[in-house]
Amino acid sequence: MRISNIGYLFKEGIRGIFLHGFMSVAAICVTIACLLIGGSFYCLMYNVNIMVEDLNKTNEVLVIIDENLSDAEAKSVGTQINQVENVYKATFKSREEALKDFIADHQDEEAFNGVDAEDLRHRFIVVLEDNAKMRQTIERLEKIPGVVKINAASELAEGFSTLQSVLRIATVAVAAVLLLVGAIIIYNTVKLAMQDRRDEIAIMKMVGATNGFIRFPYVVEGCLLGLFGAAAAFALQWFLYDLLLRKLAEVDTLQLFSFVAFDQLLVPIAVIFAAAGFFVGYVGSWISIRKFLDV
């Protein structure tokens, strides 16, 4: 195929889109729907990953030390805590510091009148590397001599980790199904165009046209349909995501759900949508052409 023919073949591919307007629109609409569903799963998974990472940084394990230990003995327990696998950092907090924190958190010093620091226990604030392993880590911490009690929101941490895993699997599964659906729709669109021109294709084969020359316009048509759908889906995804953020800001006054701005998702979503649109267009059109070239 000569370079001088590429312009003509591109024009033929674009003409094919308008030749079967209804099917072309249907293919673009289905591609938009597929990419929007897949993109929404990706956005949700991305935000859950961020939330889990934040949880790993802020969800602390409180290790209470035996009250009968001296200050020096209580501090020495920290050496063993830091040696436990999955412990990122253990910070010692004395009885006096714990009492000050209680007063500061409740903003009511009178409520703690009569409470003495000796009534409290030394403790360690432990930050884990991976909260998905919190339960196993707690079991190891409980075996350390001098540790009498551990407070931790292990169920919350495990819940987030489970949600993260489920979303990751669901995103991959949904993406695979949606790519297949999009490819099938574009396959049918290009196949319809080739049905109308099968006699012309047969004549081109008989006069010596190469398979590449015949195939190129239909591949262009399929890829353009996929890319048009991807561009429209990207714009809609951006609009719907920003709309969701605005609605959440109105109802979630406590900011329980922290979603990142679309700016952080813009590049990966654009790349994923463009690649997916091109892929379904290319694969759908390529498969539909094969049997028509066996003349």
PDB file of C-alpha atoms in Angstrom:
ATOM      1  CA  MET A   1       0.000   0.000   0.000  1.00  0.00           C
ATOM      2  CA  ARG A   2       1.539   3.273  -1.170  1.00  0.00           C
ATOM      3  CA  ILE A   3       1.708   6.325   1.069  1.00  0.00           C
ATOM      4  CA  SER A   4      -0.114   8.340  -1.605  1.00  0.00           C
ATOM      5  CA  ASN A   5      -3.172   6.128  -1.085  1.00  0.00           C
ATOM      6  CA  ILE A   6      -3.449   6.725   2.660  1.00  0.00           C
ATOM      7  CA  GLY A   7      -5.404   9.991   2.289  1.00  0.00           C
ATOM      8  CA  TYR A   8      -7.937   8.307   0.018  1.00  0.00           C
ATOM      9  CA  LEU A   9      -8.309   5.338   2.355  1.00  0.00           C
ATOM     10  CA  PHE A  10      -8.837   7.625   5.362  1.00  0.00           C
ATOM     11  CA  LYS A  11     -11.593   9.450   3.464  1.00  0.00           C
ATOM     12  CA  GLU A  12     -13.211   6.107   2.672  1.00  0.00           C
ATOM     13  CA  GLY A  13     -13.111   5.142   6.327  1.00  0.00           C
ATOM     14  CA  ILE A  14     -14.740   8.417   7.382  1.00  0.00           C
ATOM     15  CA  ARG A  15     -17.330   8.065   4.615  1.00  0.00           C
ATOM     16  CA  GLY A  16     -18.237   4.640   5.994  1.00  0.00           C
ATOM     17  CA  ILE A  17     -19.212   6.209   9.322  1.00  0.00           C
ATOM     18  CA  PHE A  18     -21.794   8.457   7.649  1.00  0.00           C
ATOM     19  CA  LEU A  19     -22.910   5.756   5.224  1.00  0.00           C
ATOM     20  CA  HIS A  20     -24.561   3.815   8.062  1.00  0.00           C
ATOM     21  CA  GLY A  21     -25.433   6.687  10.365  1.00  0.00           C
ATOM     22  CA  PHE A  22     -27.787   4.798  12.665  1.00  0.00           C
ATOM     23  CA  MET A  23     -25.402   1.908  13.312  1.00  0.00           C
ATOM     24  CA  SER A  24     -22.501   4.308  13.731  1.00  0.00           C
ATOM     25  CA  VAL A  25     -24.422   6.325  16.313  1.00  0.00           C
ATOM     26  CA  ALA A  26     -25.448   3.099  18.049  1.00  0.00           C
ATOM     27  CA  ALA A  27     -21.834   1.927  18.149  1.00  0.00           C
ATOM     28  CA  ILE A  28     -20.677   5.251  19.590  1.00  0.00           C
ATOM     29  CA  CYS A  29     -23.465   5.301  22.189  1.00  0.00           C
ATOM     30  CA  VAL A  30     -22.724   1.738  23.325  1.00  0.00           C
ATOM     31  CA  THR A  31     -19.014   2.564  23.527  1.00  0.00           C
ATOM     32  CA  ILE A  32     -19.859   5.630  25.642  1.00  0.00           C
ATOM     33  CA  ALA A  33     -22.034   3.564  27.983  1.00  0.00           C
ATOM     34  CA  CYS A  34     -19.394   0.847  28.344  1.00  0.00           C
ATOM     35  CA  LEU A  35     -16.587   3.283  29.040  1.00  0.00           C
ATOM     36  CA  LEU A  36     -18.686   5.293  31.496  1.00  0.00           C
ATOM     37  CA  ILE A  37     -19.488   2.184  33.522  1.00  0.00           C
ATOM     38  CA  GLY A  38     -15.886   1.015  33.456  1.00  0.00           C
ATOM     39  CA  GLY A  39     -14.589   4.532  34.163  1.00  0.00           C
ATOM     40  CA  SER A  40     -16.922   4.908  37.137  1.00  0.00           C
ATOM     41  CA  PHE A  41     -15.593   1.672  38.632  1.00  0.00           C
ATOM     42  CA  TYR A  42     -12.044   2.903  38.080  1.00  0.00           C
ATOM     43  CA  CYS A  43     -12.789   6.262  39.772  1.00  0.00           C
ATOM     44  CA  LEU A  44     -14.373   4.488  42.727  1.00  0.00           C
ATOM     45  CA  MET A  45     -11.448   2.076  43.030  1.00  0.00           C
ATOM     46  CA  TYR A  46      -8.951   4.953  42.818  1.00  0.00           C
ATOM     47  CA  ASN A  47     -10.684   6.852  45.624  1.00  0.00           C
ATOM     48  CA  VAL A  48     -10.999   3.764  47.804  1.00  0.00           C
ATOM     49  CA  ASN A  49      -7.264   3.139  47.361  1.00  0.00           C
ATOM     50  CA  ILE A  50      -6.589   6.713  48.507  1.00  0.00           C
ATOM     51  CA  MET A  51      -8.890   6.243  51.504  1.00  0.00           C
ATOM     52  CA  VAL A  52      -7.140   2.992  52.456  1.00  0.00           C
ATOM     53  CA  GLU A  53      -3.739   4.674  52.192  1.00  0.00           C
ATOM     54  CA  ASP A  54      -4.966   7.526  54.393  1.00  0.00           C
ATOM     55  CA  LEU A  55      -6.406   5.012  56.827  1.00  0.00           C
ATOM     56  CA  ASN A  56      -3.040   3.269  57.001  1.00  0.00           C
ATOM     57  CA  LYS A  57      -1.498   6.591  58.012  1.00  0.00           C
ATOM     58  CA  THR A  58      -4.119   7.676  60.540  1.00  0.00           C
ATOM     59  CA  ASN A  59      -5.704   4.512  61.962  1.00  0.00           C
ATOM     60  CA  GLU A  60      -3.500   3.964  64.997  1.00  0.00           C
ATOM     61  CA  VAL A  61      -3.261   1.021  67.357  1.00  0.00           C
ATOM     62  CA  LEU A  62      -3.213   1.956  71.051  1.00  0.00           C
ATOM     63  CA  VAL A  63      -1.010  -0.373  73.104  1.00  0.00           C
ATOM     64  CA  ILE A  64      -1.629  -0.036  76.880  1.00  0.00           C
ATOM     65  CA  ILE A  65       1.285  -0.903  79.167  1.00  0.00           C
ATOM     66  CA  ASP A  66       1.125  -2.629  82.573  1.00  0.00           C
ATOM     67  CA  GLU A  67       0.658  -0.008  85.297  1.00  0.00           C
ATOM     68  CA  ASN A  68       3.069  -1.837  87.600  1.00  0.00           C
ATOM     69  CA  LEU A  69       6.021  -1.143  85.306  1.00  0.00           C
ATOM     70  CA  SER A  70       8.290   1.799  86.012  1.00  0.00           C
ATOM     71  CA  ASP A  71       8.709   4.592  83.483  1.00  0.00           C
ATOM     72  CA  ALA A  72      11.975   3.121  82.222  1.00  0.00           C
ATOM     73  CA  GLU A  73      10.517  -0.406  81.981  1.00  0.00           C
ATOM     74  CA  ALA A  74       7.439   0.895  80.130  1.00  0.00           C
ATOM     75  CA  LYS A  75       9.603   2.728  77.619  1.00  0.00           C
ATOM     76  CA  SER A  76      11.720  -0.380  77.051  1.00  0.00           C
ATOM     77  CA  VAL A  77       8.649  -2.246  75.822  1.00  0.00           C
ATOM     78  CA  GLY A  78       8.758  -0.005  72.760  1.00  0.00           C
ATOM     79  CA  THR A  79      11.903  -1.783  71.545  1.00  0.00           C
ATOM     80  CA  GLN A  80      10.018  -5.058  71.313  1.00  0.00           C
ATOM     81  CA  ILE A  81       6.995  -3.385  69.727  1.00  0.00           C
ATOM     82  CA  ASN A  82       9.136  -1.879  66.966  1.00  0.00           C
ATOM     83  CA  GLN A  83      10.575  -5.315  66.204  1.00  0.00           C
ATOM     84  CA  VAL A  84       7.142  -6.766  65.431  1.00  0.00           C
ATOM     85  CA  GLU A  85       6.564  -7.325  61.724  1.00  0.00           C
ATOM     86  CA  ASN A  86       4.223  -4.751  60.082  1.00  0.00           C
ATOM     87  CA  VAL A  87       4.882  -2.103  62.765  1.00  0.00           C
ATOM     88  CA  TYR A  88       5.940   1.121  61.064  1.00  0.00           C
ATOM     89  CA  LYS A  89       6.392   3.286  64.151  1.00  0.00           C
ATOM     90  CA  ALA A  90       5.675   3.129  67.892  1.00  0.00           C
ATOM     91  CA  THR A  91       5.499   6.394  69.834  1.00  0.00           C
ATOM     92  CA  PHE A  92       5.621   6.377  73.637  1.00  0.00           C
ATOM     93  CA  LYS A  93       3.028   8.438  75.483  1.00  0.00           C
ATOM     94  CA  SER A  94       3.328   8.832  79.253  1.00  0.00           C
ATOM     95  CA  ARG A  95       0.464   8.982  81.737  1.00  0.00           C
ATOM     96  CA  GLU A  96       0.852  12.739  82.000  1.00  0.00           C
ATOM     97  CA  GLU A  97       0.743  13.208  78.232  1.00  0.00           C
ATOM     98  CA  ALA A  98      -2.317  10.955  77.985  1.00  0.00           C
ATOM     99  CA  LEU A  99      -4.173  13.056  80.570  1.00  0.00           C
ATOM    100  CA  LYS A 100      -3.308  16.274  78.719  1.00  0.00           C
ATOM    101  CA  ASP A 101      -4.575  14.757  75.471  1.00  0.00           C
ATOM    102  CA  PHE A 102      -7.863  13.712  77.097  1.00  0.00           C
ATOM    103  CA  ILE A 103      -8.428  17.226  78.406  1.00  0.00           C
ATOM    104  CA  ALA A 104      -7.508  18.805  75.060  1.00  0.00           C
ATOM    105  CA  ASP A 105      -9.780  16.427  73.097  1.00  0.00           C
ATOM    106  CA  HIS A 106     -12.800  17.038  75.321  1.00  0.00           C
ATOM    107  CA  GLN A 107     -12.086  20.763  75.798  1.00  0.00           C
ATOM    108  CA  ASP A 108     -13.471  20.539  79.306  1.00  0.00           C
ATOM    109  CA  GLU A 109     -10.831  20.621  82.011  1.00  0.00           C
ATOM    110  CA  GLU A 110     -13.426  20.605  84.799  1.00  0.00           C
ATOM    111  CA  ALA A 111     -14.649  17.177  83.707  1.00  0.00           C
ATOM    112  CA  PHE A 112     -11.229  15.763  84.663  1.00  0.00           C
ATOM    113  CA  ASN A 113     -11.016  17.448  88.073  1.00  0.00           C
ATOM    114  CA  GLY A 114      -9.825  14.860  90.555  1.00  0.00           C
ATOM    115  CA  VAL A 115      -8.357  12.653  87.856  1.00  0.00           C
ATOM    116  CA  ASP A 116      -4.673  12.090  88.460  1.00  0.00           C
ATOM    117  CA  ALA A 117      -2.119  11.012  85.882  1.00  0.00           C
ATOM    118  CA  GLU A 118      -1.338   8.010  88.081  1.00  0.00           C
ATOM    119  CA  ASP A 119      -4.856   6.744  87.405  1.00  0.00           C
ATOM    120  CA  LEU A 120      -3.894   6.260  83.767  1.00  0.00           C
ATOM    121  CA  ARG A 121      -1.352   3.946  82.134  1.00  0.00           C
ATOM    122  CA  HIS A 122       1.621   4.479  79.893  1.00  0.00           C
ATOM    123  CA  ARG A 123       0.878   3.653  76.290  1.00  0.00           C
ATOM    124  CA  PHE A 124       2.330   3.428  72.802  1.00  0.00           C
ATOM    125  CA  ILE A 125       0.717   4.848  69.668  1.00  0.00           C
ATOM    126  CA  VAL A 126       1.536   2.282  66.988  1.00  0.00           C
ATOM    127  CA  VAL A 127       1.251   2.975  63.252  1.00  0.00           C
ATOM    128  CA  LEU A 128       1.149  -0.079  60.996  1.00  0.00           C
ATOM    129  CA  GLU A 129       2.587  -0.486  57.511  1.00  0.00           C
ATOM    130  CA  ASP A 130      -0.435  -2.407  56.240  1.00  0.00           C
ATOM    131  CA  ASN A 131      -3.774  -2.283  58.051  1.00  0.00           C
ATOM    132  CA  ALA A 132      -4.949  -5.383  56.168  1.00  0.00           C
ATOM    133  CA  LYS A 133      -2.626  -7.327  58.513  1.00  0.00           C
ATOM    134  CA  MET A 134      -3.861  -5.559  61.631  1.00  0.00           C
ATOM    135  CA  ARG A 135      -5.423  -8.607  63.297  1.00  0.00           C
ATOM    136  CA  GLN A 136      -2.248 -10.702  62.962  1.00  0.00           C
ATOM    137  CA  THR A 137      -0.140  -7.798  64.203  1.00  0.00           C
ATOM    138  CA  ILE A 138      -2.360  -7.303  67.248  1.00  0.00           C
ATOM    139  CA  GLU A 139      -1.964 -10.993  68.131  1.00  0.00           C
ATOM    140  CA  ARG A 140       1.823 -10.568  68.108  1.00  0.00           C
ATOM    141  CA  LEU A 141       1.658  -7.356  70.143  1.00  0.00           C
ATOM    142  CA  GLU A 142      -0.497  -9.016  72.803  1.00  0.00           C
ATOM    143  CA  LYS A 143       2.245 -11.589  73.416  1.00  0.00           C
ATOM    144  CA  ILE A 144       4.815  -8.938  74.365  1.00  0.00           C
ATOM    145  CA  PRO A 145       5.520  -8.902  78.146  1.00  0.00           C
ATOM    146  CA  GLY A 146       4.187  -5.722  79.729  1.00  0.00           C
ATOM    147  CA  VAL A 147       1.341  -5.231  77.241  1.00  0.00           C
ATOM    148  CA  VAL A 148      -2.021  -5.525  79.006  1.00  0.00           C
ATOM    149  CA  LYS A 149      -4.511  -4.177  76.462  1.00  0.00           C
ATOM    150  CA  ILE A 150      -4.762  -3.129  72.820  1.00  0.00           C
ATOM    151  CA  ASN A 151      -7.378  -0.809  71.346  1.00  0.00           C
ATOM    152  CA  ALA A 152      -7.750  -0.874  67.558  1.00  0.00           C
ATOM    153  CA  ALA A 153     -10.480  -0.515  64.928  1.00  0.00           C
ATOM    154  CA  SER A 154      -9.468  -3.767  63.219  1.00  0.00           C
ATOM    155  CA  GLU A 155     -12.891  -4.423  61.721  1.00  0.00           C
ATOM    156  CA  LEU A 156     -12.931  -1.010  60.023  1.00  0.00           C
ATOM    157  CA  ALA A 157      -9.446  -1.523  58.599  1.00  0.00           C
ATOM    158  CA  GLU A 158     -10.285  -5.005  57.337  1.00  0.00           C
ATOM    159  CA  GLY A 159     -13.534  -3.709  55.850  1.00  0.00           C
ATOM    160  CA  PHE A 160     -11.713  -1.096  53.796  1.00  0.00           C
ATOM    161  CA  SER A 161      -9.119  -3.633  52.649  1.00  0.00           C
ATOM    162  CA  THR A 162     -11.838  -6.089  51.635  1.00  0.00           C
ATOM    163  CA  LEU A 163     -13.685  -3.370  49.737  1.00  0.00           C
ATOM    164  CA  GLN A 164     -10.423  -2.470  47.991  1.00  0.00           C
ATOM    165  CA  SER A 165      -9.877  -6.078  46.854  1.00  0.00           C
ATOM    166  CA  VAL A 166     -13.477  -6.559  45.720  1.00  0.00           C
ATOM    167  CA  LEU A 167     -13.429  -3.320  43.719  1.00  0.00           C
ATOM    168  CA  ARG A 168     -10.147  -4.260  42.069  1.00  0.00           C
ATOM    169  CA  ILE A 169     -11.545  -7.622  40.925  1.00  0.00           C
ATOM    170  CA  ALA A 170     -14.884  -6.103  39.897  1.00  0.00           C
ATOM    171  CA  THR A 171     -13.169  -3.365  37.873  1.00  0.00           C
ATOM    172  CA  VAL A 172     -11.096  -5.876  35.911  1.00  0.00           C
ATOM    173  CA  ALA A 173     -14.117  -8.127  35.300  1.00  0.00           C
ATOM    174  CA  VAL A 174     -16.407  -5.272  34.276  1.00  0.00           C
ATOM    175  CA  ALA A 175     -13.737  -3.783  31.999  1.00  0.00           C
ATOM    176  CA  ALA A 176     -13.262  -7.117  30.227  1.00  0.00           C
ATOM    177  CA  VAL A 177     -16.998  -7.568  29.657  1.00  0.00           C
ATOM    178  CA  LEU A 178     -17.512  -3.995  28.485  1.00  0.00           C
ATOM    179  CA  LEU A 179     -14.589  -4.155  26.065  1.00  0.00           C
ATOM    180  CA  LEU A 180     -16.106  -7.306  24.589  1.00  0.00           C
ATOM    181  CA  VAL A 181     -19.532  -5.672  24.248  1.00  0.00           C
ATOM    182  CA  GLY A 182     -18.048  -2.593  22.589  1.00  0.00           C
ATOM    183  CA  ALA A 183     -16.010  -4.719  20.170  1.00  0.00           C
ATOM    184  CA  ILE A 184     -19.107  -6.733  19.200  1.00  0.00           C
ATOM    185  CA  ILE A 185     -21.131  -3.601  18.446  1.00  0.00           C
ATOM    186  CA  ILE A 186     -18.380  -2.113  16.275  1.00  0.00           C
ATOM    187  CA  TYR A 187     -17.936  -5.524  14.657  1.00  0.00           C
ATOM    188  CA  ASN A 188     -21.585  -5.501  13.599  1.00  0.00           C
ATOM    189  CA  THR A 189     -21.367  -1.901  12.381  1.00  0.00           C
ATOM    190  CA  VAL A 190     -18.351  -2.547  10.166  1.00  0.00           C
ATOM    191  CA  LYS A 191     -19.788  -5.871   9.039  1.00  0.00           C
ATOM    192  CA  LEU A 192     -22.943  -4.106   7.846  1.00  0.00           C
ATOM    193  CA  ALA A 193     -20.835  -1.692   5.816  1.00  0.00           C
ATOM    194  CA  MET A 194     -18.941  -4.565   4.254  1.00  0.00           C
ATOM    195  CA  GLN A 195     -22.141  -6.438   3.435  1.00  0.00           C
ATOM    196  CA  ASP A 196     -23.250  -3.494   1.330  1.00  0.00           C
ATOM    197  CA  ARG A 197     -19.919  -3.405  -0.470  1.00  0.00           C
ATOM    198  CA  ARG A 198     -19.127  -7.118  -0.746  1.00  0.00           C
ATOM    199  CA  ASP A 199     -19.458  -7.072  -4.561  1.00  0.00           C
ATOM    200  CA  GLU A 200     -17.107  -4.094  -4.742  1.00  0.00           C
ATOM    201  CA  ILE A 201     -14.652  -5.910  -2.468  1.00  0.00           C
ATOM    202  CA  ALA A 202     -14.813  -9.020  -4.677  1.00  0.00           C
ATOM    203  CA  ILE A 203     -14.054  -6.934  -7.779  1.00  0.00           C
ATOM    204  CA  MET A 204     -11.149  -5.199  -6.006  1.00  0.00           C
ATOM    205  CA  LYS A 205      -9.721  -8.602  -5.084  1.00  0.00           C
ATOM    206  CA  MET A 206     -10.018  -9.814  -8.665  1.00  0.00           C
ATOM    207  CA  VAL A 207      -8.175  -6.793 -10.083  1.00  0.00           C
ATOM    208  CA  GLY A 208      -5.312  -7.322  -7.660  1.00  0.00           C
ATOM    209  CA  ALA A 209      -6.038  -5.060  -4.668  1.00  0.00           C
ATOM    210  CA  THR A 210      -4.141  -6.183  -1.585  1.00  0.00           C
ATOM    211  CA  ASN A 211      -5.872  -7.208   1.608  1.00  0.00           C
ATOM    212  CA  GLY A 212      -4.285  -4.219   3.354  1.00  0.00           C
ATOM    213  CA  PHE A 213      -5.703  -1.788   0.795  1.00  0.00           C
ATOM    214  CA  ILE A 214      -9.216  -3.237   1.212  1.00  0.00           C
ATOM    215  CA  ARG A 215      -8.987  -3.568   4.968  1.00  0.00           C
ATOM    216  CA  PHE A 216      -7.591  -0.134   5.851  1.00  0.00           C
ATOM    217  CA  PRO A 217     -10.771   2.008   5.414  1.00  0.00           C
ATOM    218  CA  TYR A 218     -12.799  -0.354   7.591  1.00  0.00           C
ATOM    219  CA  VAL A 219     -10.151  -0.410  10.305  1.00  0.00           C
ATOM    220  CA  VAL A 220     -10.123   3.408  10.179  1.00  0.00           C
ATOM    221  CA  GLU A 221     -13.915   3.419  10.467  1.00  0.00           C
ATOM    222  CA  GLY A 222     -13.886   1.088  13.481  1.00  0.00           C
ATOM    223  CA  CYS A 223     -11.080   2.947  15.252  1.00  0.00           C
ATOM    224  CA  LEU A 224     -12.736   6.325  14.685  1.00  0.00           C
ATOM    225  CA  LEU A 225     -16.033   5.021  16.055  1.00  0.00           C
ATOM    226  CA  GLY A 226     -14.207   3.781  19.151  1.00  0.00           C
ATOM    227  CA  LEU A 227     -12.268   7.039  19.588  1.00  0.00           C
ATOM    228  CA  PHE A 228     -15.368   9.209  19.090  1.00  0.00           C
ATOM    229  CA  GLY A 229     -17.107   7.164  21.760  1.00  0.00           C
ATOM    230  CA  ALA A 230     -14.060   7.472  24.029  1.00  0.00           C
ATOM    231  CA  ALA A 231     -13.919  11.272  23.642  1.00  0.00           C
ATOM    232  CA  ALA A 232     -17.623  11.665  24.404  1.00  0.00           C
ATOM    233  CA  ALA A 233     -17.377   9.244  27.350  1.00  0.00           C
ATOM    234  CA  PHE A 234     -14.412  11.189  28.769  1.00  0.00           C
ATOM    235  CA  ALA A 235     -16.328  14.471  28.648  1.00  0.00           C
ATOM    236  CA  LEU A 236     -19.375  12.875  30.286  1.00  0.00           C
ATOM    237  CA  GLN A 237     -17.254  11.161  32.933  1.00  0.00           C
ATOM    238  CA  TRP A 238     -15.658  14.488  33.840  1.00  0.00           C
ATOM    239  CA  PHE A 239     -19.036  16.234  34.047  1.00  0.00           C
ATOM    240  CA  LEU A 240     -20.705  13.470  36.095  1.00  0.00           C
ATOM    241  CA  TYR A 241     -17.743  13.147  38.466  1.00  0.00           C
ATOM    242  CA  ASP A 242     -17.690  16.886  39.187  1.00  0.00           C
ATOM    243  CA  LEU A 243     -21.476  16.805  39.617  1.00  0.00           C
ATOM    244  CA  LEU A 244     -21.114  13.982  42.149  1.00  0.00           C
ATOM    245  CA  LEU A 245     -18.491  15.944  44.089  1.00  0.00           C
ATOM    246  CA  ARG A 246     -20.771  18.982  44.247  1.00  0.00           C
ATOM    247  CA  LYS A 247     -23.717  16.903  45.468  1.00  0.00           C
ATOM    248  CA  LEU A 248     -21.557  15.161  48.075  1.00  0.00           C
ATOM    249  CA  ALA A 249     -20.303  18.518  49.317  1.00  0.00           C
ATOM    250  CA  GLU A 250     -23.928  19.591  49.857  1.00  0.00           C
ATOM    251  CA  VAL A 251     -25.054  16.509  51.810  1.00  0.00           C
ATOM    252  CA  ASP A 252     -21.806  15.288  53.411  1.00  0.00           C
ATOM    253  CA  THR A 253     -21.201  18.203  55.772  1.00  0.00           C
ATOM    254  CA  LEU A 254     -19.031  16.012  58.017  1.00  0.00           C
ATOM    255  CA  GLN A 255     -16.803  15.114  55.056  1.00  0.00           C
ATOM    256  CA  LEU A 256     -17.075  11.389  55.704  1.00  0.00           C
ATOM    257  CA  PHE A 257     -16.318  10.674  52.051  1.00  0.00           C
ATOM    258  CA  SER A 258     -13.142  12.215  50.720  1.00  0.00           C
ATOM    259  CA  PHE A 259     -12.989  12.025  46.910  1.00  0.00           C
ATOM    260  CA  VAL A 260     -10.080  13.466  44.967  1.00  0.00           C
ATOM    261  CA  ALA A 261     -10.619  16.158  42.338  1.00  0.00           C
ATOM    262  CA  PHE A 262     -10.951  14.963  38.753  1.00  0.00           C
ATOM    263  CA  ASP A 263      -7.648  16.705  37.961  1.00  0.00           C
ATOM    264  CA  GLN A 264      -5.864  13.764  39.599  1.00  0.00           C
ATOM    265  CA  LEU A 265      -7.800  11.312  37.423  1.00  0.00           C
ATOM    266  CA  LEU A 266      -7.685  13.293  34.190  1.00  0.00           C
ATOM    267  CA  VAL A 267      -4.557  11.781  32.615  1.00  0.00           C
ATOM    268  CA  PRO A 268      -5.162   8.099  33.525  1.00  0.00           C
ATOM    269  CA  ILE A 269      -8.837   8.296  32.520  1.00  0.00           C
ATOM    270  CA  ALA A 270      -7.951   9.976  29.208  1.00  0.00           C
ATOM    271  CA  VAL A 271      -5.304   7.346  28.432  1.00  0.00           C
ATOM    272  CA  ILE A 272      -7.527   4.428  29.458  1.00  0.00           C
ATOM    273  CA  PHE A 273     -10.520   5.691  27.469  1.00  0.00           C
ATOM    274  CA  ALA A 274      -8.433   6.424  24.363  1.00  0.00           C
ATOM    275  CA  ALA A 275      -6.715   3.028  24.517  1.00  0.00           C
ATOM    276  CA  ALA A 276      -9.992   1.189  25.153  1.00  0.00           C
ATOM    277  CA  GLY A 277     -11.817   3.056  22.366  1.00  0.00           C
ATOM    278  CA  PHE A 278      -9.022   2.343  19.883  1.00  0.00           C
ATOM    279  CA  PHE A 279      -8.822  -1.296  20.999  1.00  0.00           C
ATOM    280  CA  VAL A 280     -12.513  -2.112  20.629  1.00  0.00           C
ATOM    281  CA  GLY A 281     -12.631  -0.277  17.288  1.00  0.00           C
ATOM    282  CA  TYR A 282      -9.565  -2.016  15.912  1.00  0.00           C
ATOM    283  CA  VAL A 283     -10.466  -5.505  17.124  1.00  0.00           C
ATOM    284  CA  GLY A 284     -14.132  -5.221  16.130  1.00  0.00           C
ATOM    285  CA  SER A 285     -13.356  -4.014  12.630  1.00  0.00           C
ATOM    286  CA  TRP A 286     -10.439  -6.406  12.052  1.00  0.00           C
ATOM    287  CA  ILE A 287     -12.485  -9.485  12.961  1.00  0.00           C
ATOM    288  CA  SER A 288     -15.444  -8.423  10.814  1.00  0.00           C
ATOM    289  CA  ILE A 289     -13.213  -8.000   7.737  1.00  0.00           C
ATOM    290  CA  ARG A 290     -11.509 -11.368   7.752  1.00  0.00           C
ATOM    291  CA  LYS A 291     -14.161 -13.533   6.087  1.00  0.00           C
ATOM    292  CA  PHE A 292     -14.879 -10.918   3.397  1.00  0.00           C
ATOM    293  CA  LEU A 293     -11.270 -11.073   2.252  1.00  0.00           C
ATOM    294  CA  ASP A 294     -11.501 -14.800   1.545  1.00  0.00           C
ATOM    295  CA  VAL A 295     -12.805 -14.333  -1.986  1.00  0.00           C
TER     296      VAL A 295
END
